[in-house]
Amino acid sequence: KAGLPLRGKKVLINAGPTYEPIDPVRFIGNHSTGKMGVALAEEAHKLGAEVKLILGPNSVLPKTTAIAITRISTALEMQAACEAEFGDADIAILAAAIADYRPANPVTEKIKKAGSPLKIELVENPDILAGLGKAKSENQVLVGFALETNNGLENAVAKLHKKNCDLIVLNTPTAVSGFGSDTNEVTLIDRKENKIKLELKSKAHIAQEILHHIIHNLSV
Ligand code: CTP
């Protein structure tokens, strides 16, 4: 229907950081605020989609209450929530900054200073995007994000193929884009390795352009 191109479509989006517990009061996290993923959720809702948002701790929230939100904290919880929803989704967009590693043995008591170096063993978290890429069916569209500090385009193309995505949104972390910022500057990369640069603009406008690209080029 004109104006509501995502009407009847189910869109799964994840956003924000994950917190990986070290002990009851400490965690390993990152600087993600969830702004880009939440902007995507809001814009997908405006385009008529039924949106499910899986949101990490300390993230911003959507302005509308029409978006179903599942709050999670760790990467393993994020994985369980995403896998539970993915089967039903027409489009999945993984914008969350999931911790690649978690402490191997989080302890139940607060760690006390011992006067000697503290070693924390880390184990790798599952790659949620890659898992969904494996499970993906013909008519599902899977979109990943990439954050690279060097060889961005080359690494993002490799990531797209490795994780079986239809589109990768390459972020460039600078003062006016990336974590915490209200604006962003990204490059979209599709399976034919076309590269579409979206110049610096608000995250809401970037979200609109990402969704328009999905609607017009990825047959949803
Ligand atoms: N991602 C994920 N599960 C993880 C790590 C990342 O699903 N455990 C997803 C992110 O949500 C994002 C994409 O993978 O959509 C890219 O994340 P990024 O951190 O740039 O890449 P990595 O896969 O972690 O690769 P590398 O560490 O080699 O850069």
PDB file of C-alpha atoms and ligand atoms in Angstrom:
ATOM      1  CA  LYS A   1       0.000   0.000   0.000  1.00  0.00           C
ATOM      2  CA  ALA A   2       1.345   3.415  -0.931  1.00  0.00           C
ATOM      3  CA  GLY A   3       2.999   5.137   2.006  1.00  0.00           C
ATOM      4  CA  LEU A   4       3.089   1.975   4.120  1.00  0.00           C
ATOM      5  CA  PRO A   5       5.413  -0.321   2.179  1.00  0.00           C
ATOM      6  CA  LEU A   6       6.157  -2.516   5.216  1.00  0.00           C
ATOM      7  CA  ARG A   7       2.542  -3.138   6.140  1.00  0.00           C
ATOM      8  CA  GLY A   8       2.064  -6.827   7.039  1.00  0.00           C
ATOM      9  CA  LYS A   9       5.831  -7.327   7.384  1.00  0.00           C
ATOM     10  CA  LYS A  10       7.539  -8.471  10.568  1.00  0.00           C
ATOM     11  CA  VAL A  11      10.808  -6.749  11.322  1.00  0.00           C
ATOM     12  CA  LEU A  12      13.236  -7.950  13.998  1.00  0.00           C
ATOM     13  CA  ILE A  13      15.841  -5.438  15.166  1.00  0.00           C
ATOM     14  CA  ASN A  14      18.457  -5.644  17.897  1.00  0.00           C
ATOM     15  CA  ALA A  15      20.199  -2.643  19.410  1.00  0.00           C
ATOM     16  CA  GLY A  16      22.438  -1.480  22.212  1.00  0.00           C
ATOM     17  CA  PRO A  17      25.397  -3.067  23.943  1.00  0.00           C
ATOM     18  CA  THR A  18      25.617  -6.302  25.864  1.00  0.00           C
ATOM     19  CA  TYR A  19      27.023  -6.466  29.391  1.00  0.00           C
ATOM     20  CA  GLU A  20      29.060  -9.550  30.246  1.00  0.00           C
ATOM     21  CA  PRO A  21      29.281 -10.083  34.010  1.00  0.00           C
ATOM     22  CA  ILE A  22      32.624 -10.383  35.798  1.00  0.00           C
ATOM     23  CA  ASP A  23      31.082 -10.452  39.290  1.00  0.00           C
ATOM     24  CA  PRO A  24      27.739  -9.148  40.682  1.00  0.00           C
ATOM     25  CA  VAL A  25      28.749  -5.482  40.285  1.00  0.00           C
ATOM     26  CA  ARG A  26      31.124  -5.418  37.296  1.00  0.00           C
ATOM     27  CA  PHE A  27      30.837  -6.209  33.639  1.00  0.00           C
ATOM     28  CA  ILE A  28      32.583  -5.957  30.290  1.00  0.00           C
ATOM     29  CA  GLY A  29      30.600  -3.685  27.983  1.00  0.00           C
ATOM     30  CA  ASN A  30      30.964  -1.135  25.222  1.00  0.00           C
ATOM     31  CA  HIS A  31      29.920   2.428  24.341  1.00  0.00           C
ATOM     32  CA  SER A  32      26.810   1.569  22.307  1.00  0.00           C
ATOM     33  CA  THR A  33      23.691   3.591  23.168  1.00  0.00           C
ATOM     34  CA  GLY A  34      21.305   1.777  20.813  1.00  0.00           C
ATOM     35  CA  LYS A  35      20.429   5.004  18.954  1.00  0.00           C
ATOM     36  CA  MET A  36      20.897   3.637  15.420  1.00  0.00           C
ATOM     37  CA  GLY A  37      18.924   0.430  16.056  1.00  0.00           C
ATOM     38  CA  VAL A  38      16.140   2.279  17.865  1.00  0.00           C
ATOM     39  CA  ALA A  39      15.937   4.779  14.967  1.00  0.00           C
ATOM     40  CA  LEU A  40      15.563   1.812  12.583  1.00  0.00           C
ATOM     41  CA  ALA A  41      12.810   0.346  14.773  1.00  0.00           C
ATOM     42  CA  GLU A  42      10.929   3.676  14.809  1.00  0.00           C
ATOM     43  CA  GLU A  43      11.231   4.180  11.052  1.00  0.00           C
ATOM     44  CA  ALA A  44      10.192   0.567  10.298  1.00  0.00           C
ATOM     45  CA  HIS A  45       7.138   1.100  12.502  1.00  0.00           C
ATOM     46  CA  LYS A  46       6.298   4.336  10.617  1.00  0.00           C
ATOM     47  CA  LEU A  47       6.507   2.383   7.341  1.00  0.00           C
ATOM     48  CA  GLY A  48       3.830  -0.013   8.610  1.00  0.00           C
ATOM     49  CA  ALA A  49       5.913  -2.923   9.920  1.00  0.00           C
ATOM     50  CA  GLU A  50       5.223  -4.981  13.014  1.00  0.00           C
ATOM     51  CA  VAL A  51       8.469  -4.375  14.871  1.00  0.00           C
ATOM     52  CA  LYS A  52      10.147  -6.521  17.531  1.00  0.00           C
ATOM     53  CA  LEU A  53      13.090  -4.825  19.216  1.00  0.00           C
ATOM     54  CA  ILE A  54      15.608  -6.747  21.311  1.00  0.00           C
ATOM     55  CA  LEU A  55      17.365  -4.128  23.386  1.00  0.00           C
ATOM     56  CA  GLY A  56      20.529  -4.190  25.454  1.00  0.00           C
ATOM     57  CA  PRO A  57      21.114  -2.466  28.805  1.00  0.00           C
ATOM     58  CA  ASN A  58      21.364   1.297  29.226  1.00  0.00           C
ATOM     59  CA  SER A  59      19.978   1.945  25.723  1.00  0.00           C
ATOM     60  CA  VAL A  60      17.738   4.759  24.570  1.00  0.00           C
ATOM     61  CA  LEU A  61      14.076   3.766  24.127  1.00  0.00           C
ATOM     62  CA  PRO A  62      11.765   4.272  21.138  1.00  0.00           C
ATOM     63  CA  LYS A  63       9.452   7.298  21.342  1.00  0.00           C
ATOM     64  CA  THR A  64       6.440   5.160  20.452  1.00  0.00           C
ATOM     65  CA  THR A  65       4.997   2.420  22.662  1.00  0.00           C
ATOM     66  CA  ALA A  66       3.820   0.515  19.562  1.00  0.00           C
ATOM     67  CA  ILE A  67       7.130  -1.333  19.325  1.00  0.00           C
ATOM     68  CA  ALA A  68       7.380  -4.622  21.257  1.00  0.00           C
ATOM     69  CA  ILE A  69      10.589  -4.547  23.285  1.00  0.00           C
ATOM     70  CA  THR A  70      12.453  -7.455  24.876  1.00  0.00           C
ATOM     71  CA  ARG A  71      15.151  -6.321  27.294  1.00  0.00           C
ATOM     72  CA  ILE A  72      18.263  -8.468  27.579  1.00  0.00           C
ATOM     73  CA  SER A  73      21.641  -8.006  29.182  1.00  0.00           C
ATOM     74  CA  THR A  74      24.191 -10.558  27.943  1.00  0.00           C
ATOM     75  CA  ALA A  75      25.147 -11.824  24.485  1.00  0.00           C
ATOM     76  CA  LEU A  76      23.761 -15.261  25.340  1.00  0.00           C
ATOM     77  CA  GLU A  77      20.411 -13.689  26.267  1.00  0.00           C
ATOM     78  CA  MET A  78      20.544 -11.653  23.060  1.00  0.00           C
ATOM     79  CA  GLN A  79      21.139 -14.853  21.100  1.00  0.00           C
ATOM     80  CA  ALA A  80      18.198 -16.668  22.727  1.00  0.00           C
ATOM     81  CA  ALA A  81      15.847 -13.720  22.128  1.00  0.00           C
ATOM     82  CA  CYS A  82      16.917 -13.246  18.489  1.00  0.00           C
ATOM     83  CA  GLU A  83      16.712 -16.945  17.673  1.00  0.00           C
ATOM     84  CA  ALA A  84      13.235 -17.157  19.218  1.00  0.00           C
ATOM     85  CA  GLU A  85      11.970 -14.347  16.952  1.00  0.00           C
ATOM     86  CA  PHE A  86      13.897 -14.904  13.734  1.00  0.00           C
ATOM     87  CA  GLY A  87      11.706 -17.666  12.298  1.00  0.00           C
ATOM     88  CA  ASP A  88       8.749 -15.266  12.060  1.00  0.00           C
ATOM     89  CA  ALA A  89      10.700 -12.277  10.723  1.00  0.00           C
ATOM     90  CA  ASP A  90      10.589 -11.058   7.121  1.00  0.00           C
ATOM     91  CA  ILE A  91      13.476  -8.696   7.784  1.00  0.00           C
ATOM     92  CA  ALA A  92      16.085  -8.890  10.563  1.00  0.00           C
ATOM     93  CA  ILE A  93      18.484  -6.020  11.222  1.00  0.00           C
ATOM     94  CA  LEU A  94      21.283  -6.665  13.705  1.00  0.00           C
ATOM     95  CA  ALA A  95      22.457  -3.264  14.879  1.00  0.00           C
ATOM     96  CA  ALA A  96      23.478  -4.330  18.397  1.00  0.00           C
ATOM     97  CA  ALA A  97      27.087  -4.059  19.558  1.00  0.00           C
ATOM     98  CA  ILE A  98      27.349  -7.567  20.936  1.00  0.00           C
ATOM     99  CA  ALA A  99      30.406  -8.312  23.070  1.00  0.00           C
ATOM    100  CA  ASP A 100      32.667 -10.732  21.218  1.00  0.00           C
ATOM    101  CA  TYR A 101      33.929 -12.218  24.514  1.00  0.00           C
ATOM    102  CA  ARG A 102      32.552 -12.907  27.997  1.00  0.00           C
ATOM    103  CA  PRO A 103      34.285 -13.818  31.260  1.00  0.00           C
ATOM    104  CA  ALA A 104      34.599 -17.604  31.349  1.00  0.00           C
ATOM    105  CA  ASN A 105      33.729 -17.886  35.032  1.00  0.00           C
ATOM    106  CA  PRO A 106      31.701 -14.964  36.398  1.00  0.00           C
ATOM    107  CA  VAL A 107      31.761 -15.170  40.208  1.00  0.00           C
ATOM    108  CA  THR A 108      28.823 -14.696  42.578  1.00  0.00           C
ATOM    109  CA  GLU A 109      30.728 -12.644  45.196  1.00  0.00           C
ATOM    110  CA  LYS A 110      32.272  -9.240  44.548  1.00  0.00           C
ATOM    111  CA  ILE A 111      35.965  -9.655  43.726  1.00  0.00           C
ATOM    112  CA  LYS A 112      38.210  -8.141  46.446  1.00  0.00           C
ATOM    113  CA  LYS A 113      41.560  -6.487  45.808  1.00  0.00           C
ATOM    114  CA  ALA A 114      44.327  -9.023  46.394  1.00  0.00           C
ATOM    115  CA  GLY A 115      47.435  -6.881  45.848  1.00  0.00           C
ATOM    116  CA  SER A 116      48.374  -8.868  42.761  1.00  0.00           C
ATOM    117  CA  PRO A 117      47.382  -8.640  39.087  1.00  0.00           C
ATOM    118  CA  LEU A 118      43.918  -9.959  38.391  1.00  0.00           C
ATOM    119  CA  LYS A 119      43.479 -12.194  35.381  1.00  0.00           C
ATOM    120  CA  ILE A 120      40.058 -12.678  33.840  1.00  0.00           C
ATOM    121  CA  GLU A 121      39.771 -15.435  31.289  1.00  0.00           C
ATOM    122  CA  LEU A 122      37.475 -14.602  28.389  1.00  0.00           C
ATOM    123  CA  VAL A 123      35.681 -17.020  26.090  1.00  0.00           C
ATOM    124  CA  GLU A 124      34.189 -16.142  22.709  1.00  0.00           C
ATOM    125  CA  ASN A 125      30.488 -15.395  22.464  1.00  0.00           C
ATOM    126  CA  PRO A 126      28.421 -16.971  19.694  1.00  0.00           C
ATOM    127  CA  ASP A 127      28.133 -14.890  16.530  1.00  0.00           C
ATOM    128  CA  ILE A 128      24.388 -14.235  16.435  1.00  0.00           C
ATOM    129  CA  LEU A 129      24.349 -12.695  12.955  1.00  0.00           C
ATOM    130  CA  ALA A 130      26.269 -15.650  11.497  1.00  0.00           C
ATOM    131  CA  GLY A 131      23.846 -18.057  13.195  1.00  0.00           C
ATOM    132  CA  LEU A 132      20.838 -16.290  11.663  1.00  0.00           C
ATOM    133  CA  GLY A 133      22.671 -16.250   8.309  1.00  0.00           C
ATOM    134  CA  LYS A 134      22.875 -20.054   8.456  1.00  0.00           C
ATOM    135  CA  ALA A 135      19.199 -20.394   9.420  1.00  0.00           C
ATOM    136  CA  LYS A 136      17.973 -17.847   6.860  1.00  0.00           C
ATOM    137  CA  SER A 137      15.427 -18.890   4.243  1.00  0.00           C
ATOM    138  CA  GLU A 138      15.083 -17.570   0.657  1.00  0.00           C
ATOM    139  CA  ASN A 139      12.439 -14.984   1.475  1.00  0.00           C
ATOM    140  CA  GLN A 140      14.069 -13.519   4.587  1.00  0.00           C
ATOM    141  CA  VAL A 141      16.244 -10.428   4.426  1.00  0.00           C
ATOM    142  CA  LEU A 142      19.172 -10.286   6.866  1.00  0.00           C
ATOM    143  CA  VAL A 143      21.053  -7.050   7.494  1.00  0.00           C
ATOM    144  CA  GLY A 144      24.214  -6.744   9.561  1.00  0.00           C
ATOM    145  CA  PHE A 145      26.303  -3.843  10.736  1.00  0.00           C
ATOM    146  CA  ALA A 146      30.066  -3.562  10.705  1.00  0.00           C
ATOM    147  CA  LEU A 147      32.295  -1.302  12.702  1.00  0.00           C
ATOM    148  CA  GLU A 148      35.827  -1.165  11.412  1.00  0.00           C
ATOM    149  CA  THR A 149      38.688   1.132  12.237  1.00  0.00           C
ATOM    150  CA  ASN A 150      40.771   0.144   9.210  1.00  0.00           C
ATOM    151  CA  ASN A 151      40.244  -1.559   5.812  1.00  0.00           C
ATOM    152  CA  GLY A 152      36.529  -0.911   6.355  1.00  0.00           C
ATOM    153  CA  LEU A 153      35.157  -1.745   2.901  1.00  0.00           C
ATOM    154  CA  GLU A 154      37.272  -4.848   2.420  1.00  0.00           C
ATOM    155  CA  ASN A 155      36.448  -6.239   5.885  1.00  0.00           C
ATOM    156  CA  ALA A 156      32.753  -5.403   5.533  1.00  0.00           C
ATOM    157  CA  VAL A 157      32.496  -7.239   2.176  1.00  0.00           C
ATOM    158  CA  ALA A 158      34.176 -10.284   3.746  1.00  0.00           C
ATOM    159  CA  LYS A 159      31.794 -10.081   6.723  1.00  0.00           C
ATOM    160  CA  LEU A 160      28.742  -9.942   4.424  1.00  0.00           C
ATOM    161  CA  HIS A 161      29.696 -13.176   2.660  1.00  0.00           C
ATOM    162  CA  LYS A 162      30.944 -14.969   5.765  1.00  0.00           C
ATOM    163  CA  LYS A 163      27.751 -14.254   7.730  1.00  0.00           C
ATOM    164  CA  ASN A 164      25.424 -14.764   4.713  1.00  0.00           C
ATOM    165  CA  CYS A 165      23.839 -11.286   4.953  1.00  0.00           C
ATOM    166  CA  ASP A 166      21.911  -9.501   2.220  1.00  0.00           C
ATOM    167  CA  LEU A 167      23.244  -6.123   3.242  1.00  0.00           C
ATOM    168  CA  ILE A 168      25.955  -4.750   5.505  1.00  0.00           C
ATOM    169  CA  VAL A 169      25.839  -1.247   6.957  1.00  0.00           C
ATOM    170  CA  LEU A 170      29.409  -0.101   7.450  1.00  0.00           C
ATOM    171  CA  ASN A 171      29.817   2.447  10.232  1.00  0.00           C
ATOM    172  CA  THR A 172      32.741   4.810  10.484  1.00  0.00           C
ATOM    173  CA  PRO A 173      33.520   5.755  14.085  1.00  0.00           C
ATOM    174  CA  THR A 174      34.296   9.471  14.124  1.00  0.00           C
ATOM    175  CA  ALA A 175      33.368  12.420  16.327  1.00  0.00           C
ATOM    176  CA  VAL A 176      30.091  13.022  14.477  1.00  0.00           C
ATOM    177  CA  SER A 177      29.033   9.465  13.779  1.00  0.00           C
ATOM    178  CA  GLY A 178      28.922   6.219  15.681  1.00  0.00           C
ATOM    179  CA  PHE A 179      28.437   5.611  19.402  1.00  0.00           C
ATOM    180  CA  GLY A 180      26.201   8.101  21.205  1.00  0.00           C
ATOM    181  CA  SER A 181      25.979  10.507  18.280  1.00  0.00           C
ATOM    182  CA  ASP A 182      22.634  11.676  16.847  1.00  0.00           C
ATOM    183  CA  THR A 183      24.108  11.667  13.357  1.00  0.00           C
ATOM    184  CA  ASN A 184      25.790   9.003  11.307  1.00  0.00           C
ATOM    185  CA  GLU A 185      27.638   8.421   8.071  1.00  0.00           C
ATOM    186  CA  VAL A 186      27.544   4.892   6.658  1.00  0.00           C
ATOM    187  CA  THR A 187      28.164   2.834   3.523  1.00  0.00           C
ATOM    188  CA  LEU A 188      25.674   0.180   2.432  1.00  0.00           C
ATOM    189  CA  ILE A 189      27.202  -2.885   0.797  1.00  0.00           C
ATOM    190  CA  ASP A 190      25.036  -5.472  -0.966  1.00  0.00           C
ATOM    191  CA  ARG A 191      25.757  -9.002  -2.187  1.00  0.00           C
ATOM    192  CA  LYS A 192      26.843  -7.711  -5.603  1.00  0.00           C
ATOM    193  CA  GLU A 193      29.330  -5.587  -3.665  1.00  0.00           C
ATOM    194  CA  ASN A 194      27.658  -2.348  -4.755  1.00  0.00           C
ATOM    195  CA  LYS A 195      28.681   0.388  -2.332  1.00  0.00           C
ATOM    196  CA  ILE A 196      26.262   3.186  -1.515  1.00  0.00           C
ATOM    197  CA  LYS A 197      27.583   6.013   0.628  1.00  0.00           C
ATOM    198  CA  LEU A 198      25.044   7.781   2.875  1.00  0.00           C
ATOM    199  CA  GLU A 199      26.495  11.156   3.791  1.00  0.00           C
ATOM    200  CA  LEU A 200      26.364  12.588   7.318  1.00  0.00           C
ATOM    201  CA  LYS A 201      22.775  13.057   8.487  1.00  0.00           C
ATOM    202  CA  SER A 202      20.541  12.274  11.456  1.00  0.00           C
ATOM    203  CA  LYS A 203      20.252   8.637  12.505  1.00  0.00           C
ATOM    204  CA  ALA A 204      16.503   8.904  11.718  1.00  0.00           C
ATOM    205  CA  HIS A 205      17.323   9.853   8.108  1.00  0.00           C
ATOM    206  CA  ILE A 206      19.993   7.164   7.840  1.00  0.00           C
ATOM    207  CA  ALA A 207      17.414   4.656   9.136  1.00  0.00           C
ATOM    208  CA  GLN A 208      14.893   5.808   6.489  1.00  0.00           C
ATOM    209  CA  GLU A 209      17.437   5.371   3.716  1.00  0.00           C
ATOM    210  CA  ILE A 210      18.507   1.917   4.925  1.00  0.00           C
ATOM    211  CA  LEU A 211      14.852   0.794   4.983  1.00  0.00           C
ATOM    212  CA  HIS A 212      14.141   2.324   1.571  1.00  0.00           C
ATOM    213  CA  HIS A 213      17.129   0.481   0.187  1.00  0.00           C
ATOM    214  CA  ILE A 214      15.822  -2.797   1.674  1.00  0.00           C
ATOM    215  CA  ILE A 215      12.305  -2.167   0.302  1.00  0.00           C
ATOM    216  CA  HIS A 216      13.426  -1.210  -3.194  1.00  0.00           C
ATOM    217  CA  ASN A 217      16.378  -3.536  -3.731  1.00  0.00           C
ATOM    218  CA  LEU A 218      15.883  -6.649  -1.640  1.00  0.00           C
ATOM    219  CA  SER A 219      12.396  -7.696  -2.763  1.00  0.00           C
ATOM    220  CA  VAL A 220      10.444  -7.666   0.481  1.00  0.00           C
TER     221      VAL A 220
HETATM  222  N1  CTP B   1      27.473  -9.624  15.832  1.00  0.00           N
HETATM  223  C1  CTP B   1      26.738 -10.701  16.310  1.00  0.00           C
HETATM  224  N2  CTP B   1      27.246 -11.491  17.296  1.00  0.00           N
HETATM  225  C2  CTP B   1      28.467 -11.253  17.815  1.00  0.00           C
HETATM  226  C3  CTP B   1      29.238 -10.170  17.323  1.00  0.00           C
HETATM  227  C4  CTP B   1      28.703  -9.368  16.337  1.00  0.00           C
HETATM  228  O1  CTP B   1      25.610 -10.921  15.842  1.00  0.00           O
HETATM  229  N3  CTP B   1      28.934 -12.033  18.775  1.00  0.00           N
HETATM  230  C5  CTP B   1      26.916  -8.816  14.736  1.00  0.00           C
HETATM  231  C6  CTP B   1      26.676  -7.361  15.041  1.00  0.00           C
HETATM  232  O2  CTP B   1      25.371  -7.139  15.554  1.00  0.00           O
HETATM  233  C7  CTP B   1      26.852  -6.729  13.675  1.00  0.00           C
HETATM  234  C8  CTP B   1      27.875  -7.608  13.000  1.00  0.00           C
HETATM  235  O3  CTP B   1      27.843  -8.842  13.702  1.00  0.00           O
HETATM  236  O4  CTP B   1      25.651  -6.793  12.924  1.00  0.00           O
HETATM  237  C9  CTP B   1      29.286  -7.099  12.916  1.00  0.00           C
HETATM  238  O5  CTP B   1      29.883  -6.957  14.141  1.00  0.00           O
HETATM  239  P1  CTP B   1      31.428  -6.501  14.254  1.00  0.00           P
HETATM  240  O6  CTP B   1      31.757  -6.358  15.701  1.00  0.00           O
HETATM  241  O7  CTP B   1      31.739  -5.387  13.327  1.00  0.00           O
HETATM  242  O8  CTP B   1      32.191  -7.717  13.669  1.00  0.00           O
HETATM  243  P2  CTP B   1      32.654  -9.085  14.236  1.00  0.00           P
HETATM  244  O9  CTP B   1      31.800 -10.124  13.621  1.00  0.00           O
HETATM  245  O10 CTP B   1      32.727  -9.046  15.704  1.00  0.00           O
HETATM  246  O11 CTP B   1      34.049  -9.267  13.553  1.00  0.00           O
HETATM  247  P3  CTP B   1      35.498  -8.746  13.963  1.00  0.00           P
HETATM  248  O12 CTP B   1      35.595  -8.843  15.449  1.00  0.00           O
HETATM  249  O13 CTP B   1      36.357  -9.694  13.233  1.00  0.00           O
HETATM  250  O14 CTP B   1      35.561  -7.357  13.410  1.00  0.00           O
END
